[in-house]
C-alpha cells in the first residue's frame, strides 16, 4: 500500500513538470505565430481541395454521366485544374512556412542548449559523457524538428480535412454518416495506447543512441591507443552490442507503430461495410442517387485516410515529446558555480591570493581537500608537489572557480572570489594544463584565443617567448597553418609551447601552470623555463610540478598529500626538514643519475 501511495505521489510530482516542459515548447512554437498562421492557411487550402473533390463527385456522376449535361462537362475540367493548382500552392506554402518554423525552433533550442552546457561547472562535465551531450544537441533536436515540421503540419492538415469531409458526408446523408463515423471515437483508444508504447520505446532508443555517440567519440579520440593494444576487434564487438540494443529498441517502436494500423484498417472496414450496405439499399429503393452515394463513399474513403494518419502523427509526436524531455533535462540543469547579484569586476594589476580553512568534496561525498590555509603575495611563485591524487589540481581549480569550495573561502586581495564576476575573475588568470588543449584552427588563432584582438606582432612575440616561433615558421602557412583537431598535426612538445604562448599573450596577473613543461624534452624545457621565469615576474604564480628541478627557485613549495598541506617552505628548507619532500627529491635524483 505504501509503495502504491509513493508511486501515486511521484506521478503527481513528475506529470506537472513534463506538462510544463511541453508548454515551454508550445510557447516556442507560438512565438512564430505569423508563419504558423500562413502554414495553417495553406493547410486549409489543401484540405479544402480534397473536400471539394469529394463534393464534386455527385455533380460529375449525376449531371454528366446520368443527365448528360454538356455545360457541366465543359466546365468540370477547368474546375479540376483549378482545384489541383490551389492544392499545389497550398502544399508549397504549408511545407515552406512550417519548415521555416521548425528550423527556427531547432536553431533556438540548439543555441540555448549549447549556451546552457557551456555555462555549467566542471563537475557537470566530469559526470556527463561528451558524446551524450553531442547527441542531444544534434539527434534529439532533429527529432523535435521532425515533430514540428511533419507531425504538426500533418495534424493541422488532417484536422481541417476530417472536419470538412465530415461536413460533406452529413450534408449528403446524415443517417448514413452516423454509420460511417461511429468508429471514430473507438479509434481514439488504440491511437493513444500505442502512442504511449512508442514514446517509451523511443525514449529508451534515444538514450541508447546517446550512449552510442559517446562510445564513438571515445574510440575515435583514443584510436591510437586502440591500435597500439590491438583492441580493434574488442571495440568492434562492443559497438555491435550497442547497435544490437538500439536495433531491439527500434524494433519495439516499429511494432508499436505498426500494430495501430491493422486495428484502424479493421475499424475502417466495418464503417465502409455499413455504408455500402445501407447506401446501396437507399440507391436501389430510389431514396438516393448514384452520384450522392459515390460522393458519400469518396468522402468516407478520404475521411478514413487522415484518421489513420493520426495514429502515425501521434507516434511521431510521442517521439518528439520524449526528445523534448531529454533536452529540457539539460536546459533545467543548474550550475553550481553561479554569480551572485551585484558582483563586482576584479580590477587589473597584481593580486594576492589566499585560502582560509578551505575544504572541498565531490558529489559522491569524497573529501578531496581539508583545512587548507595559505596566503600568496603578488609576485610570489608557489609550487605544489606530491603524489597523484593528493589534491594539487583541485586546489588550483578553486581559484578561477572551476569548482566552488564546500568549506572556507578563497580570497583575492582579501575579498571572497564569489564577490567578483566570473568573467572578470577568469580574465585575470592564465592557465596552462598538463594536456595542452588546442582547437582545429590556425596557429595564430590558437595563440590569440584569450585575446582575439591581438596584433600579429604580439602573437609572434608571445610565440618567440615560448620558443615556438621557429617550428611555426617551418609550417606550410606559418601562423596561418591549421593544426587539426586538438592540434593533432603537432608533436606533444609543440602543442605545449603553443599553449604556453597563449598564456604569455593573455598577460594575466595570476598564472596557473599545471605540469606546464611535462611534455617538453630537456632542451625545450630549459628554454621555456627561462621564458616562464620572465613571465612570472610581478605575477602571482601557482605551479604544479612533477619534476622538482623546475620549481627549485620557487618562493614557496607546498607538499600536498591526502588533501592537506603536509610540508611548506623553500627548497632548501624542505631538504633540511628531511621529510616527504626530501624523499621525493632523493628518489628523482636517483632516477635521473641512473
Coordinates of C-alpha atoms in Angstrom, one line a residue:
X1 CA 0.0 0.0 0.0
X2 CA 2.9 2.4 0.9
X3 CA 4.5 1.6 -2.5
X4 CA 1.3 2.4 -4.4
X5 CA 1.0 5.7 -2.4
X6 CA 4.6 6.7 -3.2
X7 CA 4.0 5.8 -6.9
X8 CA 0.9 8.0 -7.0
X9 CA 2.7 10.9 -5.4
X10 CA 5.6 10.5 -7.8
X11 CA 3.2 10.7 -10.7
X12 CA 1.8 13.9 -9.3
X13 CA 5.3 15.4 -9.0
X14 CA 6.5 14.2 -12.4
X15 CA 3.5 14.9 -14.6
X16 CA 3.3 18.7 -13.9
X17 CA 7.0 19.0 -14.7
X18 CA 6.6 17.2 -18.0
X19 CA 3.5 19.3 -18.9
X20 CA 5.3 22.5 -18.1
X21 CA 8.2 21.4 -20.5
X22 CA 5.7 20.7 -23.3
X23 CA 4.1 24.1 -22.7
X24 CA 7.5 25.7 -23.0
X25 CA 8.0 24.0 -26.3
X26 CA 4.5 25.1 -27.4
X27 CA 5.3 28.6 -26.4
X28 CA 8.4 28.4 -28.6
X29 CA 6.2 27.3 -31.5
X30 CA 3.6 30.1 -30.8
X31 CA 6.4 32.7 -31.0
X32 CA 6.4 32.2 -34.7
X33 CA 2.6 32.8 -35.0
X34 CA 2.9 34.7 -38.3
X35 CA 4.5 31.8 -40.2
X36 CA 2.2 29.4 -38.4
X37 CA -0.8 31.3 -39.5
X38 CA 0.4 31.2 -43.1
X39 CA 1.1 27.5 -42.8
X40 CA -2.4 26.9 -41.3
X41 CA -4.0 28.8 -44.2
X42 CA -2.0 26.7 -46.7
X43 CA -3.1 23.5 -44.9
X44 CA -6.7 24.8 -45.0
X45 CA -6.4 25.2 -48.8
X46 CA -5.1 21.7 -49.2
X47 CA -7.9 20.3 -47.0
X48 CA -10.5 22.4 -48.9
X49 CA -9.3 21.0 -52.3
X50 CA -9.6 17.4 -51.0
X51 CA -13.1 18.1 -49.6
X52 CA -14.2 19.8 -52.9
X53 CA -13.1 16.7 -54.9
X54 CA -15.4 14.5 -52.8
X55 CA -18.2 17.0 -53.0
X56 CA -18.0 17.4 -56.8
X57 CA -18.2 13.6 -57.5
X58 CA -22.0 13.9 -57.2
X59 CA -22.1 16.5 -59.9
X60 CA -19.8 14.5 -62.2
X61 CA -21.9 11.3 -61.9
X62 CA -25.4 12.8 -61.7
X63 CA -25.1 15.8 -64.1
X64 CA -22.5 14.5 -66.6
X65 CA -23.0 10.7 -66.7
X66 CA -26.7 10.4 -65.8
X67 CA -28.2 13.7 -67.1
X68 CA -25.7 14.2 -70.0
X69 CA -25.2 17.9 -69.1
X70 CA -22.8 19.2 -71.7
X71 CA -22.3 22.6 -70.0
X72 CA -21.2 20.8 -66.8
X73 CA -18.8 18.6 -68.9
X74 CA -17.2 21.7 -70.4
X75 CA -16.8 23.4 -67.0
X76 CA -15.6 20.5 -64.9
X77 CA -12.0 20.1 -66.4
X78 CA -11.3 23.8 -65.6
X79 CA -12.6 23.3 -62.1
X80 CA -10.4 20.2 -61.6
X81 CA -7.3 22.0 -62.9
X82 CA -8.1 25.0 -60.6
X83 CA -8.5 22.6 -57.6
X84 CA -5.2 21.0 -58.2
X85 CA -3.5 24.3 -58.8
X86 CA -4.7 25.6 -55.5
X87 CA -3.7 22.3 -53.9
X88 CA -0.1 22.7 -55.2
X89 CA 0.0 26.3 -53.9
X90 CA -1.3 25.1 -50.5
X91 CA 1.3 22.3 -50.4
X92 CA 4.2 24.7 -51.2
X93 CA 3.1 27.3 -48.6
X94 CA 2.5 24.6 -45.9
X95 CA 5.9 23.0 -46.4
X96 CA 7.8 26.2 -46.6
X97 CA 6.2 28.1 -43.7
X98 CA 6.0 25.2 -41.3
X99 CA 9.6 24.1 -42.3
X100 CA 10.9 27.5 -41.5
X101 CA 9.2 27.4 -38.1
X102 CA 10.8 24.0 -37.4
X103 CA 14.2 25.1 -38.4
X104 CA 14.0 28.3 -36.3
X105 CA 12.8 26.4 -33.3
X106 CA 15.7 23.9 -33.6
X107 CA 18.2 26.7 -34.1
X108 CA 17.0 28.4 -30.9
X109 CA 17.0 25.1 -29.0
X110 CA 20.5 24.2 -30.1
X111 CA 21.7 27.7 -29.2
X112 CA 20.0 27.5 -25.8
X113 CA 21.4 24.0 -25.2
X114 CA 25.0 25.0 -26.1
X115 CA 24.8 28.2 -24.0
X116 CA 23.4 26.2 -21.0
X117 CA 26.1 23.5 -21.3
X118 CA 28.9 26.0 -21.6
X119 CA 27.6 27.8 -18.5
X120 CA 27.7 24.7 -16.3
X121 CA 30.6 24.0 -13.9
X122 CA 33.3 21.4 -14.4
X123 CA 31.6 18.8 -12.1
X124 CA 28.8 18.5 -14.7
X125 CA 31.3 17.7 -17.5
X126 CA 33.0 15.1 -15.2
X127 CA 29.7 13.4 -14.7
X128 CA 28.4 13.6 -18.3
X129 CA 29.8 11.9 -21.4
X130 CA 30.8 14.2 -24.3
X131 CA 29.2 12.1 -26.9
X132 CA 25.9 12.0 -25.0
X133 CA 25.8 15.8 -24.9
X134 CA 26.6 15.9 -28.6
X135 CA 23.7 13.5 -29.3
X136 CA 21.2 15.8 -27.5
X137 CA 22.3 18.8 -29.5
X138 CA 22.2 17.0 -32.8
X139 CA 19.9 13.9 -32.8
X140 CA 17.3 14.9 -30.2
X141 CA 16.8 18.4 -31.7
X142 CA 16.4 16.7 -35.1
X143 CA 13.6 14.6 -33.8
X144 CA 11.8 17.7 -32.4
X145 CA 12.3 19.4 -35.7
X146 CA 10.7 16.4 -37.5
X147 CA 7.8 16.6 -35.0
X148 CA 7.2 20.3 -35.6
X149 CA 7.8 20.2 -39.3
X150 CA 6.0 17.0 -40.2
X151 CA 3.7 16.0 -37.4
X152 CA 2.3 19.4 -36.6
X153 CA 1.8 20.0 -40.4
X154 CA 0.0 16.7 -40.8
X155 CA -2.1 17.3 -37.6
X156 CA -3.3 20.7 -38.8
X157 CA -4.0 19.5 -42.4
X158 CA -5.7 16.3 -41.3
X159 CA -7.8 18.2 -38.8
X160 CA -9.2 20.5 -41.5
X161 CA -9.6 17.6 -43.9
X162 CA -11.6 15.5 -41.3
X163 CA -13.8 18.4 -40.3
X164 CA -14.5 19.2 -44.0
X165 CA -15.2 15.6 -45.0
X166 CA -17.5 15.0 -42.0
X167 CA -19.4 18.1 -43.2
X168 CA -19.7 16.6 -46.7
X169 CA -20.9 13.2 -45.5
X170 CA -23.5 14.7 -43.1
X171 CA -24.7 17.1 -45.9
X172 CA -25.1 14.2 -48.3
X173 CA -26.9 11.8 -45.9
X174 CA -27.0 12.4 -42.2
X175 CA -28.2 8.9 -41.3
X176 CA -25.6 7.1 -43.4
X177 CA -23.0 9.5 -41.9
X178 CA -23.7 8.2 -38.5
X179 CA -22.9 4.7 -39.6
X180 CA -19.6 5.9 -41.1
X181 CA -18.3 8.0 -38.2
X182 CA -19.3 5.7 -35.4
X183 CA -15.8 4.2 -35.5
X184 CA -14.0 7.5 -34.9
X185 CA -14.4 7.6 -31.1
X186 CA -13.4 3.9 -31.0
X187 CA -10.3 4.6 -33.0
X188 CA -9.1 7.1 -30.3
X189 CA -8.1 4.3 -27.8
X190 CA -5.6 2.3 -30.0
X191 CA -4.1 5.6 -31.2
X192 CA -3.4 6.7 -27.6
X193 CA -2.4 3.3 -26.3
X194 CA 0.2 2.6 -28.9
X195 CA 1.4 6.2 -28.8
X196 CA 2.4 5.6 -25.2
X197 CA 4.2 2.5 -26.2
X198 CA 6.1 4.3 -29.0
X199 CA 7.1 7.1 -26.6
X200 CA 8.5 4.7 -24.0
X201 CA 10.5 2.8 -26.7
X202 CA 11.6 6.0 -28.4
X203 CA 12.9 7.4 -25.1
X204 CA 15.0 4.3 -24.4
X205 CA 16.2 4.3 -28.0
X206 CA 17.3 8.0 -27.7
X207 CA 19.2 7.1 -24.6
X208 CA 20.9 4.2 -26.4
X209 CA 21.8 6.4 -29.3
X210 CA 23.3 8.9 -26.9
X211 CA 25.4 6.1 -25.4
X212 CA 26.5 5.1 -28.9
X213 CA 27.6 8.7 -29.7
X214 CA 29.6 8.8 -26.5
X215 CA 31.2 5.5 -27.4
X216 CA 32.1 6.7 -30.9
X217 CA 33.6 9.9 -29.5
X218 CA 35.8 8.0 -27.1
X219 CA 37.1 5.4 -29.5
X220 CA 37.8 7.8 -32.3
X221 CA 39.6 10.2 -29.9
X222 CA 41.6 7.3 -28.5
X223 CA 42.1 5.4 -31.8
X224 CA 45.9 5.5 -31.3
X225 CA 45.6 3.5 -28.0
X226 CA 43.1 1.1 -29.6
X227 CA 45.5 0.3 -32.4
X228 CA 48.5 0.2 -30.0
X229 CA 46.9 -2.5 -28.0
X230 CA 45.4 -4.3 -31.0
X231 CA 41.9 -3.8 -29.5
X232 CA 40.1 -3.2 -32.8
X233 CA 38.1 -6.5 -32.5
X234 CA 37.2 -5.8 -28.9
X235 CA 35.9 -2.3 -29.6
X236 CA 34.1 -3.6 -32.7
X237 CA 32.3 -6.2 -30.6
X238 CA 31.3 -3.5 -28.0
X239 CA 30.0 -1.4 -30.9
X240 CA 27.9 -4.3 -32.2
X241 CA 26.4 -4.9 -28.8
X242 CA 25.3 -1.3 -28.6
X243 CA 23.9 -1.3 -32.1
X244 CA 22.1 -4.6 -31.3
X245 CA 20.5 -2.8 -28.3
X246 CA 19.4 0.1 -30.5
X247 CA 18.0 -2.4 -33.1
X248 CA 15.9 -4.2 -30.5
X249 CA 14.5 -0.9 -29.1
X250 CA 13.7 0.4 -32.5
X251 CA 12.0 -2.9 -33.4
X252 CA 9.8 -2.4 -30.4
X253 CA 8.9 1.1 -31.6
X254 CA 8.2 -0.2 -35.1
X255 CA 5.9 -2.9 -33.7
X256 CA 4.0 -0.4 -31.6
X257 CA 3.7 1.9 -34.6
X258 CA 2.6 -1.0 -36.9
X259 CA 0.0 -2.5 -34.6
X260 CA -2.2 0.6 -34.7
X261 CA -2.5 0.4 -38.5
X262 CA -4.3 -3.0 -38.8
X263 CA -6.7 -2.1 -36.0
X264 CA -7.5 1.2 -37.8
X265 CA -7.9 -0.8 -41.1
X266 CA -10.3 -3.2 -39.4
X267 CA -12.4 -0.4 -37.9
X268 CA -12.4 1.4 -41.3
X269 CA -13.6 -1.8 -43.0
X270 CA -16.5 -2.1 -40.6
X271 CA -17.5 1.5 -41.2
X272 CA -17.3 1.1 -45.0
X273 CA -19.2 -2.1 -44.9
X274 CA -22.1 -0.4 -43.1
X275 CA -22.0 2.5 -45.6
X276 CA -22.1 0.1 -48.6
X277 CA -24.9 -1.9 -47.2
X278 CA -27.1 1.0 -46.1
X279 CA -26.2 3.3 -49.0
X280 CA -26.6 0.7 -51.7
X281 CA -30.0 -0.2 -50.4
X282 CA -31.0 3.5 -50.5
X283 CA -30.0 3.7 -54.1
X284 CA -31.9 0.5 -55.1
X285 CA -35.1 1.7 -53.5
X286 CA -34.8 5.1 -55.1
X287 CA -34.2 7.2 -52.0
X288 CA -30.8 8.3 -53.1
X289 CA -29.0 8.8 -56.4
X290 CA -25.8 7.1 -57.6
X291 CA -24.0 10.4 -57.6
X292 CA -24.9 11.0 -53.9
X293 CA -23.8 7.5 -53.0
X294 CA -20.4 7.7 -54.7
X295 CA -19.8 11.3 -53.5
X296 CA -20.5 10.0 -50.0
X297 CA -18.3 6.9 -50.5
X298 CA -15.5 9.1 -51.8
X299 CA -15.7 11.4 -48.8
X300 CA -15.8 8.4 -46.4
X301 CA -12.7 6.8 -48.0
X302 CA -10.9 10.1 -47.9
X303 CA -12.0 10.6 -44.3
X304 CA -10.5 7.3 -43.1
X305 CA -7.1 8.1 -44.6
X306 CA -6.4 11.2 -42.4
X307 CA -7.9 9.3 -39.4
X308 CA -5.4 6.5 -39.9
X309 CA -2.6 9.1 -40.3
X310 CA -3.5 10.5 -36.9
X311 CA -2.0 7.3 -35.5
X312 CA 1.3 7.9 -37.2
X313 CA 1.2 11.6 -36.4
X314 CA 0.6 10.7 -32.7
X315 CA 3.5 8.3 -32.7
X316 CA 5.8 11.0 -34.2
X317 CA 4.6 13.5 -31.6
X318 CA 5.3 11.0 -28.8
X319 CA 8.9 10.5 -30.1
X320 CA 9.3 14.3 -30.2
X321 CA 8.0 14.7 -26.7
X322 CA 10.5 12.1 -25.4
X323 CA 13.3 14.1 -27.1
X324 CA 11.8 17.3 -25.5
X325 CA 12.1 15.7 -22.1
X326 CA 15.8 14.8 -22.7
X327 CA 16.6 18.3 -23.9
X328 CA 14.8 20.1 -21.0
X329 CA 16.7 17.9 -18.6
X330 CA 19.7 19.8 -19.8
X331 CA 18.1 23.2 -20.1
X332 CA 16.8 22.9 -16.5
X333 CA 20.2 21.8 -15.1
X334 CA 21.5 24.5 -12.8
X335 CA 25.2 25.3 -12.4
X336 CA 26.7 25.0 -9.0
X337 CA 29.1 27.9 -9.7
X338 CA 26.8 30.9 -10.0
X339 CA 27.4 34.6 -10.0
X340 CA 25.6 36.5 -7.2
X341 CA 23.7 39.7 -7.8
X342 CA 25.8 42.8 -7.6
X343 CA 29.1 41.0 -8.2
X344 CA 31.9 43.5 -8.9
X345 CA 34.7 43.5 -11.5
X346 CA 38.1 42.3 -10.4
X347 CA 40.5 45.1 -11.4
X348 CA 43.7 44.6 -13.3
X349 CA 47.1 44.6 -11.6
X350 CA 49.0 42.4 -9.2
X351 CA 46.8 40.3 -6.8
X352 CA 47.3 38.4 -3.6
X353 CA 45.6 35.0 -3.3
X354 CA 44.7 33.4 0.0
X355 CA 42.9 30.2 1.2
X356 CA 41.2 30.3 4.5
X357 CA 40.4 26.9 6.0
X358 CA 39.3 25.6 2.6
X359 CA 37.7 22.2 2.1
X360 CA 36.3 20.6 -1.0
X361 CA 34.2 17.5 -1.6
X362 CA 32.7 16.0 -4.8
X363 CA 29.0 15.0 -5.1
X364 CA 29.9 11.5 -4.0
X365 CA 30.9 12.8 -0.6
X366 CA 34.6 12.0 -1.2
X367 CA 36.7 14.6 0.6
X368 CA 39.4 15.9 -1.6
X369 CA 40.7 18.9 0.3
X370 CA 40.5 19.7 4.0
X371 CA 41.8 22.6 6.2
X372 CA 43.9 24.4 3.5
X373 CA 45.1 27.8 4.7
X374 CA 47.8 29.8 3.0
X375 CA 48.5 33.3 1.6
X376 CA 50.4 34.1 -1.6
X377 CA 51.5 37.6 -2.1
X378 CA 51.8 39.4 -5.5
X379 CA 54.9 38.3 -7.4
X380 CA 55.3 35.1 -5.4
X381 CA 55.8 31.7 -7.1
X382 CA 54.1 28.9 -5.1
X383 CA 54.8 25.4 -6.2
X384 CA 52.7 22.4 -5.4
X385 CA 54.2 18.9 -5.4
X386 CA 53.2 15.5 -4.1
X387 CA 51.8 12.2 -5.3
X388 CA 49.0 11.9 -7.8
X389 CA 45.5 12.2 -6.3
X390 CA 46.7 14.4 -3.4
X391 CA 44.5 17.3 -4.4
X392 CA 47.0 19.7 -6.1
X393 CA 45.0 20.3 -9.3
X394 CA 41.7 20.5 -7.4
X395 CA 43.3 23.2 -5.2
X396 CA 44.3 25.5 -8.1
X397 CA 41.0 24.8 -9.9
X398 CA 39.3 26.6 -7.0
X399 CA 41.0 29.9 -7.8
X400 CA 39.2 30.5 -11.2
X401 CA 36.0 28.9 -9.7
X402 CA 36.0 25.9 -11.9
X403 CA 34.6 24.4 -8.7
X404 CA 33.3 26.2 -5.6
X405 CA 34.7 25.4 -2.2
X406 CA 32.4 23.4 0.1
X407 CA 34.2 24.8 3.2
X408 CA 36.1 28.0 3.9
X409 CA 36.9 30.8 1.5
X410 CA 39.3 31.6 -1.4
X411 CA 40.2 35.3 -1.3
X412 CA 41.8 37.7 -3.7
X413 CA 43.1 40.9 -2.1
X414 CA 41.1 40.0 1.0
X415 CA 37.8 39.7 -0.9
X416 CA 35.9 36.4 -1.4
X417 CA 36.3 35.4 -5.1
X418 CA 32.5 34.9 -5.1
X419 CA 32.1 38.7 -4.8
X420 CA 33.6 39.1 -8.3
X421 CA 32.1 38.5 -11.7
X422 CA 33.2 35.1 -13.1
X423 CA 34.2 36.7 -16.3
X424 CA 36.5 39.3 -14.8
X425 CA 37.9 36.7 -12.3
X426 CA 39.0 34.4 -15.1
X427 CA 40.2 37.3 -17.3
X428 CA 42.8 37.9 -14.6
X429 CA 44.1 34.4 -14.9
X430 CA 46.0 32.4 -17.5
X431 CA 46.1 28.6 -17.3
X432 CA 48.4 26.0 -18.9
X433 CA 47.3 22.5 -18.3
X434 CA 49.2 19.2 -18.4
X435 CA 47.3 18.2 -21.5
X436 CA 47.5 21.1 -24.0
X437 CA 44.1 21.9 -25.4
X438 CA 44.2 23.4 -28.9
X439 CA 41.5 23.9 -31.5
X440 CA 41.1 23.0 -35.1
X441 CA 42.1 26.5 -36.2
X442 CA 45.2 28.4 -37.3
X443 CA 48.3 28.7 -35.1
X444 CA 47.6 32.5 -34.8
X445 CA 44.0 32.0 -33.6
X446 CA 45.1 29.4 -31.0
X447 CA 47.7 31.7 -29.5
X448 CA 45.3 34.6 -29.5
X449 CA 42.4 32.6 -28.1
X450 CA 42.3 34.7 -24.9
X451 CA 43.0 37.9 -26.8
X452 CA 41.3 37.7 -30.2
X453 CA 42.1 41.4 -30.9
X454 CA 45.8 40.8 -30.5
X455 CA 48.1 42.0 -33.4
X456 CA 50.2 39.7 -35.4
X457 CA 53.3 41.3 -33.8
X458 CA 52.0 40.5 -30.3
X459 CA 51.2 36.9 -31.4
X460 CA 54.7 36.4 -32.8
X461 CA 56.3 37.9 -29.7
X462 CA 54.4 35.5 -27.5
X463 CA 55.4 32.6 -29.7
X464 CA 59.1 33.7 -29.5
X465 CA 58.9 34.0 -25.7
X466 CA 57.6 30.4 -25.6
X467 CA 60.2 29.3 -28.1
X468 CA 57.5 28.2 -30.6
X469 CA 58.3 30.7 -33.4
X470 CA 61.0 28.6 -35.1
X471 CA 58.8 25.5 -35.6
X472 CA 55.8 27.6 -36.5
X473 CA 57.8 29.4 -39.2
X474 CA 58.6 26.0 -40.8
X475 CA 54.9 25.1 -41.1
X476 CA 53.4 25.3 -44.7
X477 CA 51.5 28.5 -44.0
X478 CA 53.3 29.6 -40.9
X479 CA 51.0 31.3 -38.4
X480 CA 48.1 30.7 -40.7
X481 CA 48.5 26.9 -40.7
X482 CA 45.5 24.9 -39.4
X483 CA 46.8 22.5 -36.8
X484 CA 44.0 19.9 -36.8
X485 CA 41.6 18.6 -34.2
X486 CA 43.2 19.1 -30.7
X487 CA 46.4 20.1 -32.6
X488 CA 46.9 16.5 -33.8
X489 CA 49.3 17.7 -36.6
X490 CA 51.8 18.9 -34.0
X491 CA 54.0 17.0 -31.6
X492 CA 53.3 17.0 -27.9
X493 CA 56.1 19.5 -27.2
X494 CA 55.0 21.8 -30.0
X495 CA 51.4 21.8 -28.7
X496 CA 52.6 22.6 -25.1
X497 CA 54.7 25.5 -26.4
X498 CA 51.7 27.0 -28.2
X499 CA 49.6 26.6 -25.0
X500 CA 52.4 28.5 -23.1
X501 CA 52.4 31.2 -25.9
X502 CA 48.7 31.5 -25.4
X503 CA 49.2 32.1 -21.7
X504 CA 52.0 34.6 -22.3
X505 CA 49.8 36.6 -24.7
X506 CA 47.0 36.7 -22.1
X507 CA 49.3 38.7 -19.9
X508 CA 47.2 37.9 -16.8
X509 CA 48.3 38.8 -13.3
X510 CA 47.6 35.3 -11.9
X511 CA 49.2 32.4 -13.6
X512 CA 48.4 28.7 -13.1
X513 CA 50.8 26.1 -14.5
X514 CA 49.6 22.5 -14.2
X515 CA 52.6 20.4 -15.3
X516 CA 53.2 23.0 -18.0
X517 CA 56.6 21.7 -19.1
X518 CA 55.8 18.0 -18.7
X519 CA 55.6 17.3 -22.4
X520 CA 58.8 19.1 -23.3
X521 CA 62.2 17.5 -23.9
X522 CA 65.1 18.6 -21.7
X523 CA 66.4 21.2 -24.1
X524 CA 63.0 22.8 -24.8
X525 CA 62.1 22.6 -21.1
X526 CA 65.2 24.7 -20.2
X527 CA 64.3 27.3 -22.9
X528 CA 60.7 27.5 -21.9
X529 CA 61.6 27.6 -18.2
X530 CA 63.6 30.7 -18.9
X531 CA 60.7 32.3 -20.7
X532 CA 58.3 31.4 -17.8
X533 CA 60.7 33.0 -15.3
X534 CA 60.4 36.2 -17.3
X535 CA 56.7 35.8 -17.5
X536 CA 56.3 35.1 -13.7
X537 CA 57.9 38.4 -12.7
X538 CA 55.4 40.6 -10.9
X539 CA 52.7 37.9 -11.1
X540 CA 51.1 35.6 -8.6
X541 CA 52.0 32.1 -9.8
X542 CA 50.9 28.6 -8.9
X543 CA 53.0 25.8 -10.3
X544 CA 52.1 22.1 -10.1
X545 CA 55.2 20.2 -11.0
X546 CA 56.3 16.6 -11.1
X547 CA 60.0 17.4 -11.8
X548 CA 61.3 19.1 -8.7
X549 CA 64.2 20.6 -10.7
X550 CA 61.7 23.0 -12.4
X551 CA 60.5 24.5 -9.1
X552 CA 63.7 24.7 -7.2
X553 CA 63.7 28.6 -7.2
X554 CA 60.0 28.9 -6.2
X555 CA 59.4 31.3 -3.3
X556 CA 57.5 28.6 -1.5
X557 CA 56.9 24.9 -2.1
X558 CA 53.9 23.1 -0.8
X559 CA 53.8 19.3 -0.4
X560 CA 50.2 18.3 -0.8
X561 CA 49.2 14.9 0.5
X562 CA 45.8 13.5 1.3
X563 CA 44.1 16.8 0.6
X564 CA 46.2 18.7 3.2
X565 CA 49.4 20.7 3.2
X566 CA 51.9 18.3 4.7
X567 CA 55.0 20.5 4.3
X568 CA 55.7 24.1 3.4
X569 CA 58.9 26.0 2.8
X570 CA 61.6 26.8 0.3
X571 CA 63.6 24.1 -1.5
X572 CA 66.5 24.4 1.0
X573 CA 64.2 24.5 4.0
X574 CA 62.3 21.4 2.9
X575 CA 65.5 19.5 2.1
X576 CA 66.7 20.3 5.6
X577 CA 63.5 19.0 7.2
X578 CA 64.3 15.6 5.8
X579 CA 60.6 14.8 5.3
X580 CA 58.3 13.9 2.4
X581 CA 59.9 16.5 0.1
X582 CA 63.4 15.2 0.7
X583 CA 62.2 11.7 -0.1
X584 CA 60.7 12.8 -3.4
X585 CA 63.8 14.8 -4.2
X586 CA 66.2 11.9 -3.5
X587 CA 64.0 9.5 -5.4
X588 CA 64.0 11.7 -8.5
X589 CA 67.8 12.4 -8.2
X590 CA 68.5 8.7 -8.0
X591 CA 66.4 8.0 -11.1
X592 CA 68.0 10.9 -13.1
X593 CA 71.5 9.6 -12.4
X594 CA 70.9 6.0 -13.4

